[in-house]
Amino acid sequence: MRPTVRITQPGSMKVVNYATYTPVPEKVAALRPAHREYMTRLLTDGRLVACGPFADGSGALFIYEAASLAEEIVAADPYQIGGAFAQCRLSPWEIIKANPALIPATP
């Protein structure tokens, strides 16, 4: 078995954001380019573990690497600023086991 490699900052934790979108899909679509650019910056900065929308278009799941509950990450998200998020539920999360090969990312 291969050893697990952890790339985390001391004092940081995983935070899950279970977000639901506004019932106005045009608002979500209009803000999507800025939101995805923001997600790319978070990924590059090592503050985004994974993210993606629900298949039914009702919202998305985000997993952040943060020193606290990640309210500041959500507050700076164009979806939050522009009103695309109807609700965000933030919760600390601990990964016990993971298989990165089962999490293919798409652009």
PDB file of C-alpha atoms in Angstrom:
ATOM      1  CA  MET A   1       0.000   0.000   0.000  1.00  0.00           C
ATOM      2  CA  ARG A   2       1.276   3.465  -0.923  1.00  0.00           C
ATOM      3  CA  PRO A   3       1.770   6.000   1.864  1.00  0.00           C
ATOM      4  CA  THR A   4      -0.708   8.860   2.008  1.00  0.00           C
ATOM      5  CA  VAL A   5       0.669  12.261   1.089  1.00  0.00           C
ATOM      6  CA  ARG A   6      -0.962  15.155   2.928  1.00  0.00           C
ATOM      7  CA  ILE A   7      -0.632  18.679   1.630  1.00  0.00           C
ATOM      8  CA  THR A   8      -2.306  20.748   4.324  1.00  0.00           C
ATOM      9  CA  GLN A   9      -1.391  23.828   6.261  1.00  0.00           C
ATOM     10  CA  PRO A  10      -0.831  23.489  10.020  1.00  0.00           C
ATOM     11  CA  GLY A  11      -4.031  24.412  11.846  1.00  0.00           C
ATOM     12  CA  SER A  12      -6.244  24.009   8.790  1.00  0.00           C
ATOM     13  CA  MET A  13      -9.264  21.802   8.301  1.00  0.00           C
ATOM     14  CA  LYS A  14     -11.580  20.612   5.575  1.00  0.00           C
ATOM     15  CA  VAL A  15     -14.887  22.468   5.383  1.00  0.00           C
ATOM     16  CA  VAL A  16     -17.811  21.248   3.291  1.00  0.00           C
ATOM     17  CA  ASN A  17     -20.203  23.788   1.805  1.00  0.00           C
ATOM     18  CA  TYR A  18     -23.524  22.257   0.768  1.00  0.00           C
ATOM     19  CA  ALA A  19     -24.901  25.153  -1.291  1.00  0.00           C
ATOM     20  CA  THR A  20     -28.290  25.546  -2.909  1.00  0.00           C
ATOM     21  CA  TYR A  21     -28.882  27.970  -5.762  1.00  0.00           C
ATOM     22  CA  THR A  22     -31.527  30.614  -6.177  1.00  0.00           C
ATOM     23  CA  PRO A  23     -34.540  29.411  -8.197  1.00  0.00           C
ATOM     24  CA  VAL A  24     -33.515  31.901 -10.917  1.00  0.00           C
ATOM     25  CA  PRO A  25     -31.206  29.850 -13.211  1.00  0.00           C
ATOM     26  CA  GLU A  26     -30.365  32.897 -15.343  1.00  0.00           C
ATOM     27  CA  LYS A  27     -28.708  34.533 -12.315  1.00  0.00           C
ATOM     28  CA  VAL A  28     -26.588  31.431 -11.690  1.00  0.00           C
ATOM     29  CA  ALA A  29     -25.618  31.202 -15.385  1.00  0.00           C
ATOM     30  CA  ALA A  30     -24.664  34.882 -15.558  1.00  0.00           C
ATOM     31  CA  LEU A  31     -22.369  34.582 -12.544  1.00  0.00           C
ATOM     32  CA  ARG A  32     -20.851  31.203 -13.512  1.00  0.00           C
ATOM     33  CA  PRO A  33     -17.753  32.526 -15.372  1.00  0.00           C
ATOM     34  CA  ALA A  34     -16.695  34.750 -12.447  1.00  0.00           C
ATOM     35  CA  HIS A  35     -17.492  31.981  -9.944  1.00  0.00           C
ATOM     36  CA  ARG A  36     -15.393  29.430 -11.850  1.00  0.00           C
ATOM     37  CA  GLU A  37     -12.514  31.887 -12.104  1.00  0.00           C
ATOM     38  CA  TYR A  38     -12.720  32.320  -8.328  1.00  0.00           C
ATOM     39  CA  MET A  39     -12.735  28.530  -7.851  1.00  0.00           C
ATOM     40  CA  THR A  40      -9.615  28.291 -10.046  1.00  0.00           C
ATOM     41  CA  ARG A  41      -7.863  30.866  -7.843  1.00  0.00           C
ATOM     42  CA  LEU A  42      -8.827  28.935  -4.701  1.00  0.00           C
ATOM     43  CA  LEU A  43      -7.536  25.713  -6.272  1.00  0.00           C
ATOM     44  CA  THR A  44      -4.246  27.355  -7.250  1.00  0.00           C
ATOM     45  CA  ASP A  45      -3.897  28.825  -3.741  1.00  0.00           C
ATOM     46  CA  GLY A  46      -4.443  25.400  -2.145  1.00  0.00           C
ATOM     47  CA  ARG A  47      -7.729  26.414  -0.523  1.00  0.00           C
ATOM     48  CA  LEU A  48     -10.080  24.281  -2.661  1.00  0.00           C
ATOM     49  CA  VAL A  49     -10.063  20.502  -2.322  1.00  0.00           C
ATOM     50  CA  ALA A  50     -12.924  19.725  -4.721  1.00  0.00           C
ATOM     51  CA  CYS A  51     -16.130  21.266  -6.034  1.00  0.00           C
ATOM     52  CA  GLY A  52     -18.911  20.684  -8.496  1.00  0.00           C
ATOM     53  CA  PRO A  53     -22.596  21.217  -9.184  1.00  0.00           C
ATOM     54  CA  PHE A  54     -25.350  18.730  -8.421  1.00  0.00           C
ATOM     55  CA  ALA A  55     -26.618  16.899 -11.513  1.00  0.00           C
ATOM     56  CA  ASP A  56     -30.102  18.384 -11.071  1.00  0.00           C
ATOM     57  CA  GLY A  57     -28.765  21.971 -11.096  1.00  0.00           C
ATOM     58  CA  SER A  58     -30.135  22.744  -7.616  1.00  0.00           C
ATOM     59  CA  GLY A  59     -26.792  23.655  -6.085  1.00  0.00           C
ATOM     60  CA  ALA A  60     -23.241  22.455  -5.566  1.00  0.00           C
ATOM     61  CA  LEU A  61     -20.842  20.892  -3.111  1.00  0.00           C
ATOM     62  CA  PHE A  62     -17.554  22.584  -2.242  1.00  0.00           C
ATOM     63  CA  ILE A  63     -14.768  21.264  -0.045  1.00  0.00           C
ATOM     64  CA  TYR A  64     -12.386  23.938   1.193  1.00  0.00           C
ATOM     65  CA  GLU A  65      -9.082  23.838   3.061  1.00  0.00           C
ATOM     66  CA  ALA A  66      -9.415  26.589   5.661  1.00  0.00           C
ATOM     67  CA  ALA A  67      -8.176  27.724   9.057  1.00  0.00           C
ATOM     68  CA  SER A  68     -11.735  28.365  10.223  1.00  0.00           C
ATOM     69  CA  LEU A  69     -15.252  27.576   9.047  1.00  0.00           C
ATOM     70  CA  ALA A  70     -14.568  29.241   5.629  1.00  0.00           C
ATOM     71  CA  GLU A  71     -17.152  32.026   5.891  1.00  0.00           C
ATOM     72  CA  GLU A  72     -14.642  34.411   4.286  1.00  0.00           C
ATOM     73  CA  ILE A  73     -14.217  32.089   1.295  1.00  0.00           C
ATOM     74  CA  VAL A  74     -17.974  31.953   0.746  1.00  0.00           C
ATOM     75  CA  ALA A  75     -18.370  35.715   1.307  1.00  0.00           C
ATOM     76  CA  ALA A  76     -15.898  36.459  -1.520  1.00  0.00           C
ATOM     77  CA  ASP A  77     -17.511  34.010  -3.977  1.00  0.00           C
ATOM     78  CA  PRO A  78     -19.210  35.785  -6.911  1.00  0.00           C
ATOM     79  CA  TYR A  79     -22.192  33.446  -6.441  1.00  0.00           C
ATOM     80  CA  GLN A  80     -22.627  34.791  -2.891  1.00  0.00           C
ATOM     81  CA  ILE A  81     -21.984  38.408  -3.838  1.00  0.00           C
ATOM     82  CA  GLY A  82     -24.358  38.233  -6.828  1.00  0.00           C
ATOM     83  CA  GLY A  83     -27.140  36.361  -5.039  1.00  0.00           C
ATOM     84  CA  ALA A  84     -26.873  32.977  -6.801  1.00  0.00           C
ATOM     85  CA  PHE A  85     -26.596  31.116  -3.494  1.00  0.00           C
ATOM     86  CA  ALA A  86     -29.957  30.681  -1.780  1.00  0.00           C
ATOM     87  CA  GLN A  87     -28.311  28.932   1.165  1.00  0.00           C
ATOM     88  CA  CYS A  88     -24.898  27.654   2.210  1.00  0.00           C
ATOM     89  CA  ARG A  89     -24.446  25.072   4.926  1.00  0.00           C
ATOM     90  CA  LEU A  90     -20.853  24.948   6.185  1.00  0.00           C
ATOM     91  CA  SER A  91     -19.607  22.020   8.202  1.00  0.00           C
ATOM     92  CA  PRO A  92     -16.128  20.884   9.306  1.00  0.00           C
ATOM     93  CA  TRP A  93     -15.272  17.576   7.690  1.00  0.00           C
ATOM     94  CA  GLU A  94     -12.685  14.923   8.397  1.00  0.00           C
ATOM     95  CA  ILE A  95     -11.459  12.621   5.639  1.00  0.00           C
ATOM     96  CA  ILE A  96     -10.920   9.120   6.948  1.00  0.00           C
ATOM     97  CA  LYS A  97     -10.332   7.362   3.619  1.00  0.00           C
ATOM     98  CA  ALA A  98     -10.210   8.631   0.046  1.00  0.00           C
ATOM     99  CA  ASN A  99      -9.442   7.327  -3.408  1.00  0.00           C
ATOM    100  CA  PRO A 100      -8.292  10.220  -5.635  1.00  0.00           C
ATOM    101  CA  ALA A 101      -8.485   7.944  -8.709  1.00  0.00           C
ATOM    102  CA  LEU A 102     -12.286   7.943  -8.348  1.00  0.00           C
ATOM    103  CA  ILE A 103     -12.511  11.742  -8.420  1.00  0.00           C
ATOM    104  CA  PRO A 104     -11.782  12.768 -12.016  1.00  0.00           C
ATOM    105  CA  ALA A 105     -11.850  16.532 -12.476  1.00  0.00           C
ATOM    106  CA  THR A 106     -13.198  18.239 -15.562  1.00  0.00           C
ATOM    107  CA  PRO A 107     -12.298  21.796 -16.584  1.00  0.00           C
TER     108      PRO A 107
END
